[in-house]
Coordinates of C-alpha atoms (C1' of nucleotides) and ligand atoms in Angstrom, one line a residue:
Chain O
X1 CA 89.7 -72.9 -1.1
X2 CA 90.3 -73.2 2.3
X3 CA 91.4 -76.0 2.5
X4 CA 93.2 -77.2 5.8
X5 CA 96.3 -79.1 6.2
X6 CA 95.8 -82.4 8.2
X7 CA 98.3 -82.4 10.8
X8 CA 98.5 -78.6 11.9
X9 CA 94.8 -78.8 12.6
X10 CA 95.0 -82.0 14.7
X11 CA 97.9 -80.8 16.4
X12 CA 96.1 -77.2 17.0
X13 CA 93.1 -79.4 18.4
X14 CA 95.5 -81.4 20.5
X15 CA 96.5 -78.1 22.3
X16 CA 93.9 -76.8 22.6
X17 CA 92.1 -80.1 24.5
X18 CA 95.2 -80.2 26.7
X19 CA 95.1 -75.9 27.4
X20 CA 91.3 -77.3 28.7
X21 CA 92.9 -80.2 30.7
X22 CA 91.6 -82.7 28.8
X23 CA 94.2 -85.7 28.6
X24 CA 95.6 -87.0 24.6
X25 CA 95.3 -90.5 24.8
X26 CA 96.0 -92.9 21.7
X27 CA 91.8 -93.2 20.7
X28 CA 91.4 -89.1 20.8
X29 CA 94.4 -88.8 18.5
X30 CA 92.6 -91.6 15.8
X31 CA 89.6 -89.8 15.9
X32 CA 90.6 -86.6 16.1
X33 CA 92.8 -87.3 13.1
X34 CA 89.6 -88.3 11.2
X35 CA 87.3 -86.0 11.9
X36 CA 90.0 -82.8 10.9
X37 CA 91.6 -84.8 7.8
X38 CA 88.2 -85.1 6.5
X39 CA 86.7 -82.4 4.0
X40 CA 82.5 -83.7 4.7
X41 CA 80.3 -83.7 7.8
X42 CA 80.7 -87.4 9.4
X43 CA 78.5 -89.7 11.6
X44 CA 80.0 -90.8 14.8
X45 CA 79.7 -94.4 12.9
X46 CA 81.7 -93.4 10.1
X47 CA 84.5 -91.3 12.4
X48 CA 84.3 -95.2 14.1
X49 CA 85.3 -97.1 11.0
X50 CA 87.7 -94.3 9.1
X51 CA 89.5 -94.4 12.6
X52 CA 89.8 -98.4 12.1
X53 CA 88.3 -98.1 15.9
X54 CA 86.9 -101.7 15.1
X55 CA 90.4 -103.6 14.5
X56 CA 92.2 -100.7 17.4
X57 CA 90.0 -102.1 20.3
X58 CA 88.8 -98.3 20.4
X59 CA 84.9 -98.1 21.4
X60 CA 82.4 -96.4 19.6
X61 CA 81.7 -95.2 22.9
X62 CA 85.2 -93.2 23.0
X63 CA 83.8 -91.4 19.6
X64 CA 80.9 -89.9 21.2
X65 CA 83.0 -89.0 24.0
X66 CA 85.4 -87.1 21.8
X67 CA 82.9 -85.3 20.3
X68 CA 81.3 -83.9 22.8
X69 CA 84.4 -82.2 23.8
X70 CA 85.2 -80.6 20.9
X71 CA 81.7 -79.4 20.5
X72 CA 82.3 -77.6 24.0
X73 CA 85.4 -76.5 22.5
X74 CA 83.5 -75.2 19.3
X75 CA 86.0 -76.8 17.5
X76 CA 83.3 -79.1 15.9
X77 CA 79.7 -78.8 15.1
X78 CA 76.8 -81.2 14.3
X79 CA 75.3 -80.8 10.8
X80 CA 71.9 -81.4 9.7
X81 CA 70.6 -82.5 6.7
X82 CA 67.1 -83.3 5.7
X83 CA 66.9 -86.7 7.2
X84 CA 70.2 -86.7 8.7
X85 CA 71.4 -84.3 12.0
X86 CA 73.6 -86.4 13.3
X87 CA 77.1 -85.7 11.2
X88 CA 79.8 -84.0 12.9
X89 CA 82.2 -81.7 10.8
X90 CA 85.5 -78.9 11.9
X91 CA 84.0 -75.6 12.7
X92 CA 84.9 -72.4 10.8
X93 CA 86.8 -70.3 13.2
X94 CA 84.0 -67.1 12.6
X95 CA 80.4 -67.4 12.7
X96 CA 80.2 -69.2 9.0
X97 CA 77.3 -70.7 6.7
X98 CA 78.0 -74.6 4.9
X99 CA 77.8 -75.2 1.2
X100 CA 77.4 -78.9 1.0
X101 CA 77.4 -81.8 -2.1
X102 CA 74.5 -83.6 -2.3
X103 CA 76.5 -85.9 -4.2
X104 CA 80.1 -86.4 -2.5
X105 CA 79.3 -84.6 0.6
X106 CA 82.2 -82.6 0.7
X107 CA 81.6 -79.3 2.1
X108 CA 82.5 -75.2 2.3
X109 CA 82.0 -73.0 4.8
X110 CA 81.2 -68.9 3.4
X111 CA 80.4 -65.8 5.5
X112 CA 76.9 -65.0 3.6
X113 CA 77.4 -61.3 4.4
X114 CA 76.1 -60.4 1.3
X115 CA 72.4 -61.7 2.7
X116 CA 73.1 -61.4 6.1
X117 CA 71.9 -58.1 6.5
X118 CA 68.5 -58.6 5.2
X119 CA 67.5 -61.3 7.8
X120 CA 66.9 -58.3 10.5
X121 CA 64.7 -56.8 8.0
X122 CA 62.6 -59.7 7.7
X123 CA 62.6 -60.4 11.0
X124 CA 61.0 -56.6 11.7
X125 CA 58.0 -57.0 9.1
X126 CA 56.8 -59.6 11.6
X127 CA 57.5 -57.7 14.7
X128 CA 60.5 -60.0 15.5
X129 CA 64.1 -59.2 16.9
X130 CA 66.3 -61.5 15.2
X131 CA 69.2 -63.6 17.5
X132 CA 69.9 -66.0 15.5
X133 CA 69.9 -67.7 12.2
X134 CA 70.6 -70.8 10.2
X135 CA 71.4 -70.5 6.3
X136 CA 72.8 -73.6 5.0
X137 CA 73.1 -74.6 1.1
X138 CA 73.4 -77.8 -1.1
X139 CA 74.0 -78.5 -4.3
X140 CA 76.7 -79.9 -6.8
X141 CA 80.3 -79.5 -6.5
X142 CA 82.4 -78.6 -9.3
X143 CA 83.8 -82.6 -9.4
X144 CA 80.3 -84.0 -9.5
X145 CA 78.9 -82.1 -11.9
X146 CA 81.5 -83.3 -14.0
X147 CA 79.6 -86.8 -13.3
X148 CA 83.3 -87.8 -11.7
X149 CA 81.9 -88.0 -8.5
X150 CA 84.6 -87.6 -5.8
X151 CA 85.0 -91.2 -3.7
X152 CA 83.3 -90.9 -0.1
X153 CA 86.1 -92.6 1.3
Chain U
X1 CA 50.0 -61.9 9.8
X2 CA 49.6 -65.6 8.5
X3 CA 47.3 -66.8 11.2
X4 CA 44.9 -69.7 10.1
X5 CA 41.7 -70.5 11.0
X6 CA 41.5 -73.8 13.2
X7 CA 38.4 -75.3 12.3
X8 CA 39.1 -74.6 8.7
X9 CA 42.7 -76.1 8.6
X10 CA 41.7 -79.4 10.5
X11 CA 39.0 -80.0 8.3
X12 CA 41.0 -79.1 5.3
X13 CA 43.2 -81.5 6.5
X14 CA 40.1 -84.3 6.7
X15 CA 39.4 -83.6 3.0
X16 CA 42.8 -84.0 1.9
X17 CA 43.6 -87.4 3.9
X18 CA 40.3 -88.4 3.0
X19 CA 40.6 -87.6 -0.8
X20 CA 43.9 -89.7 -0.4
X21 CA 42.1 -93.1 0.9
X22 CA 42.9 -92.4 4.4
X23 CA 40.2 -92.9 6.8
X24 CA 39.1 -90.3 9.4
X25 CA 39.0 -91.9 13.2
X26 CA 39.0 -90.5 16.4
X27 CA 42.2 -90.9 17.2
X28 CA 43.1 -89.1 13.9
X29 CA 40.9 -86.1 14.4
X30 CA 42.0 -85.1 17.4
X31 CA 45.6 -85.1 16.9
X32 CA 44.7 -82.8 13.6
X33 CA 43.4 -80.4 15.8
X34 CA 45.8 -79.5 17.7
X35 CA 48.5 -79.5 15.3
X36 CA 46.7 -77.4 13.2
X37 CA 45.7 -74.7 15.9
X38 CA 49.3 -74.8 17.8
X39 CA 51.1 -71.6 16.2
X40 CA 54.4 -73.2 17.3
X41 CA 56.5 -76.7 16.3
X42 CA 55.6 -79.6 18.6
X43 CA 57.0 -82.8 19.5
X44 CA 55.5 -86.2 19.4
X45 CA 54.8 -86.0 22.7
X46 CA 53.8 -82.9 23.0
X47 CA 50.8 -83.4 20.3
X48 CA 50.1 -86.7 22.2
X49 CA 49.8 -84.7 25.5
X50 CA 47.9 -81.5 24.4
X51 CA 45.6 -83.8 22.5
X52 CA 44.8 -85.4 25.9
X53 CA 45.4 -88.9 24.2
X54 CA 46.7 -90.4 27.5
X55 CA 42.9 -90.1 29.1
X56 CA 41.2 -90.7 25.6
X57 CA 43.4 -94.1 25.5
X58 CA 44.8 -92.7 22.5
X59 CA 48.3 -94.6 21.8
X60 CA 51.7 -92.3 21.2
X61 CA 52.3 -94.7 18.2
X62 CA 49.5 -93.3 16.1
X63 CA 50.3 -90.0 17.4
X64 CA 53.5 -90.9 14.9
X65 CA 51.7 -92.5 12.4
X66 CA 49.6 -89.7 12.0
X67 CA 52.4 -87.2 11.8
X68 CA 53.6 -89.8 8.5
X69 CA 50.4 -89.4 6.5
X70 CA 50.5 -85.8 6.7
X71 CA 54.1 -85.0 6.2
X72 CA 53.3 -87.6 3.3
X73 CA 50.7 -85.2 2.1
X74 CA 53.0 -82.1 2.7
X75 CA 50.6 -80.8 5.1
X76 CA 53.5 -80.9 8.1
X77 CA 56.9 -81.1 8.5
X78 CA 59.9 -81.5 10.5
X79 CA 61.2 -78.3 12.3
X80 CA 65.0 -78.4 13.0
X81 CA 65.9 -75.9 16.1
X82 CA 69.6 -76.2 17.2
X83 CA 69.4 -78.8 19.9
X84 CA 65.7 -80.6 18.8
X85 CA 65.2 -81.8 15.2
X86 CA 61.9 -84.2 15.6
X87 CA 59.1 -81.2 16.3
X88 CA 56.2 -81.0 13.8
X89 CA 54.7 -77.8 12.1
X90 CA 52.3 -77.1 9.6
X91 CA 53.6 -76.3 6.3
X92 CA 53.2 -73.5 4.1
X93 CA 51.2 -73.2 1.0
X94 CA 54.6 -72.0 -1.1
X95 CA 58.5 -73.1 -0.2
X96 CA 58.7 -70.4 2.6
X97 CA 61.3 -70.5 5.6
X98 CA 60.6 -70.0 9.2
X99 CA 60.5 -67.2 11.4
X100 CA 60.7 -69.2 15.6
X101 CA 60.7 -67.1 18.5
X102 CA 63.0 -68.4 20.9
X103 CA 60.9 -68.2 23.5
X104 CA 57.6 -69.0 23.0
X105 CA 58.5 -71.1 19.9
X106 CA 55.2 -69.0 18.2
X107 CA 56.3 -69.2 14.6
X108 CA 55.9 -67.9 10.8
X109 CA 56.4 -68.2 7.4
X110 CA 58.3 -66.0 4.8
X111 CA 58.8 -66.2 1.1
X112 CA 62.8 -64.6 1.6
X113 CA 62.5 -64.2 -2.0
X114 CA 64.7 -61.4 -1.3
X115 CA 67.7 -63.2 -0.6
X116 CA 67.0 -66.5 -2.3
X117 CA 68.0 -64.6 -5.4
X118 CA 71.8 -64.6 -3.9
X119 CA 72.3 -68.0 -3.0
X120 CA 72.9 -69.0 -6.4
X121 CA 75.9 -66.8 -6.7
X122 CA 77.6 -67.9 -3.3
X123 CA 77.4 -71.3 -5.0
X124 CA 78.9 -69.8 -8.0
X125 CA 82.0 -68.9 -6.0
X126 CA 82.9 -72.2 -5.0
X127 CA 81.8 -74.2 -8.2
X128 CA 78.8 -75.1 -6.7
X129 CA 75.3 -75.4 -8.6
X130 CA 72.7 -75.1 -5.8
X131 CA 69.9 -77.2 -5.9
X132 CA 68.7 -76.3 -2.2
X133 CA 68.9 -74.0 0.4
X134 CA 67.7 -73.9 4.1
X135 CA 67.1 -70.8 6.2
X136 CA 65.4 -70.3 9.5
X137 CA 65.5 -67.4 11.4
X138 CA 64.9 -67.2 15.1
X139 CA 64.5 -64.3 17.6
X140 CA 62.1 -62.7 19.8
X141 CA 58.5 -62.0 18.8
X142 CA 56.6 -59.2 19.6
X143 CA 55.1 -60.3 22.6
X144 CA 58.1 -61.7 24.1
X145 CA 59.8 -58.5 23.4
X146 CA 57.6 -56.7 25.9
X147 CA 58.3 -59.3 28.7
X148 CA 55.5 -61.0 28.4
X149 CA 56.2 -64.0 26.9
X150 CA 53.2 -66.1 25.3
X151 CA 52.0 -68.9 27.3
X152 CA 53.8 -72.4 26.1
X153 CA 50.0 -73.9 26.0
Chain S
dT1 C1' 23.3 -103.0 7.1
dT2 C1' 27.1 -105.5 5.7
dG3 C1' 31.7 -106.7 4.8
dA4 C1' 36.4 -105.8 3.3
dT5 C1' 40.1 -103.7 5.2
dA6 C1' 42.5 -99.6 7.1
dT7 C1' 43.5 -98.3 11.6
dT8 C1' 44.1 -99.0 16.3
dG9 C1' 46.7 -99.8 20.9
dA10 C1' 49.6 -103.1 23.3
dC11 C1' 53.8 -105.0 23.0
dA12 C1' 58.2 -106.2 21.2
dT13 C1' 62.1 -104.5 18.5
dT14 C1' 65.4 -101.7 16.5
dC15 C1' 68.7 -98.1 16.5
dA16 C1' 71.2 -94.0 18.4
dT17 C1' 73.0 -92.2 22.4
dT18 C1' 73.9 -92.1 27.5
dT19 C1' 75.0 -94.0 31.9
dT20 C1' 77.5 -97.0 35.0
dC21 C1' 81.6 -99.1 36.6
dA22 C1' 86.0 -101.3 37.4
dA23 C1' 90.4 -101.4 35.0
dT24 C1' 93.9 -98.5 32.8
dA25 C1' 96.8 -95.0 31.2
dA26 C1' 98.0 -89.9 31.1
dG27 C1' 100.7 -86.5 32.9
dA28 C1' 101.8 -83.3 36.9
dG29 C1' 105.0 -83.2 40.5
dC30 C1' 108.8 -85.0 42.2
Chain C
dG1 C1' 112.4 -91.8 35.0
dC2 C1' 109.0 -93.0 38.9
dT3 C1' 104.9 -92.2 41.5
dC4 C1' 100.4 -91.2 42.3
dT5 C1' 96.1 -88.9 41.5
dT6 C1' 92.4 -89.1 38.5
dA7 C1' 90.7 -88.5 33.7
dT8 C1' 89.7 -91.7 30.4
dT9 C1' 88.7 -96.1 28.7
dG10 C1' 85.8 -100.2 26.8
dA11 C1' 82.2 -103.5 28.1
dA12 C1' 77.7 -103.9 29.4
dA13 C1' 73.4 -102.1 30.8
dA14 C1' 70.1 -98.5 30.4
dT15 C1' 67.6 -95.0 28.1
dG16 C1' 64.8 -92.7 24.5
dA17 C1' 63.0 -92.1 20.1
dA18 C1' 60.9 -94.4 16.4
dT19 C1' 59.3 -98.6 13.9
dG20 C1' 57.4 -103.3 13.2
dT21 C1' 54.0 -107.0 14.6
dC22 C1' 49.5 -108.5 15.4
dA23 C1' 44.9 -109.5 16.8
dA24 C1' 40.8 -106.6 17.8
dT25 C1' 38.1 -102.8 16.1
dA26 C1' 36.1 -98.9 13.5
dT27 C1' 35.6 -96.8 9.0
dC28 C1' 33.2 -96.3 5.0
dA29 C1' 32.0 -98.0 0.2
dA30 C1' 28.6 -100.8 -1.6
Ligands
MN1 MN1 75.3 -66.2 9.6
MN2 MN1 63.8 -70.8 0.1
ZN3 ZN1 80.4 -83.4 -4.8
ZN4 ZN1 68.2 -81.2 12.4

DNA sequence: TTGATATTGACATTCATTTTCAATAAGAGC
DNA sequence: GCTCTTATTGAAAATGAATGTCAATATCAA
């Protein structure tokens, strides 16, 4: 369930970086490749290591770098957690909520339609004109409820 | 709708930490205050500044400390806005979700019973079993509506 | 009033992120 | 391909938020 394939969505990125005349060097491809082959919010850490950054001579410095750019380019977005809002994970080309694991991490974007439309009626009982909102839901995947909890490689 | 009474609150507050072994200083007191009569989500340094801890020699460290015992005691917690996650609110009696006005940050509660219902059966769709949800909603309160925005006090 | 000790503020430390800067590599134009 | 401008890089330093250390002090139970 939408699920995305690895290389068209790096190569899309690619483009779209280069369309904003941003340069593709060798440590934007790594990370780039990380952060859109992987199906769970990451921390700029983690993108580090997956990328083998460490052994490439790429700097952890070059991670936050990237980042930021696809942010501009809405083509990532941070995540927060509880006790964590620094993980980094592909944006859903609409406005979309996340369904994440608690267990595995992996995650889901929805449309939430269905509840959407009530949040403007809440927002009137209080006198409030509603811009914007932030739904986000966790819970068990399919796998780990099986107790076959998916690796978080 | 919601509003609490300030003297009240704090002192509720006293009783609590109190009833939990803490002990009641200065210091302590007068950071309760103004948490507990600032309808808005504050920062660290904001508390220490309204509190007027800079002339009352007041360190920003128990500022902090502070905010631990009473998120401990689930009398405040943490506020997540798009670009801030480290302000401090009071909490609500029940598991309620927040209604922030983007402009003057003034801020309620809300059961959203009325939607909570459905969150379950997104889950559902995607083999998920929630176990929890998060929902904000942000706009423009009344005041702010007509222009005249609240003072940030 | 007394005494054990929780709390305090100053200071140092950690950890995530940003800034600075000289060296390097990307890629547009030839 | 080759050249040249300059965006990008990694190392190192700087910043900012939060936490840990510690001796002095204030709280509050007895
Ligand atoms: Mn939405
Ligand atoms: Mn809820
Ligand atoms: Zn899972
Ligand atoms: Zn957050």
């Amino acid at each position: 369930m939408e699920k995305k394939n690895r290389t068209s969505l790096s190569q899309k990125w690619e483009n779209q970086l280069s369309q904003a005349g941003y340069r593709i060097t060798q440590p934007r491809r790594a990370i780039l490749d990380i952060i859109a082959e992987t199906e769970r919010p990451l921390t700029p850490v983690e993108i580090f290591d997956l990328a083998g950054a460490q052994s490439a001579g790429i700097g952890l410095v070059t991670v936050y770098r990237t980042i930021e750019k696809l942010e501009e380019l809405h083509l990532v977005e941070h995540v927060h957690h509880l006790g964590d809002c620094q993980t980094v994970f592909r944006c859903s080309e609409q406005h979309q909520h996340l369904l994440i694991c608690t267990k595995c991490g992996s995650s889901y974007y929805f449309d939430g339609l269905e509840v959407e439309e009530q949040f403007n009626q809440i927002g009137k009982k209080f006198g409030y004109r509603i811009t914007e909102h932030w739904l986000q839901l966790a819970g068990l995947c399919e796998e780990c409820q099986k107790n076959n909890p998916k690796d978080r490689k």
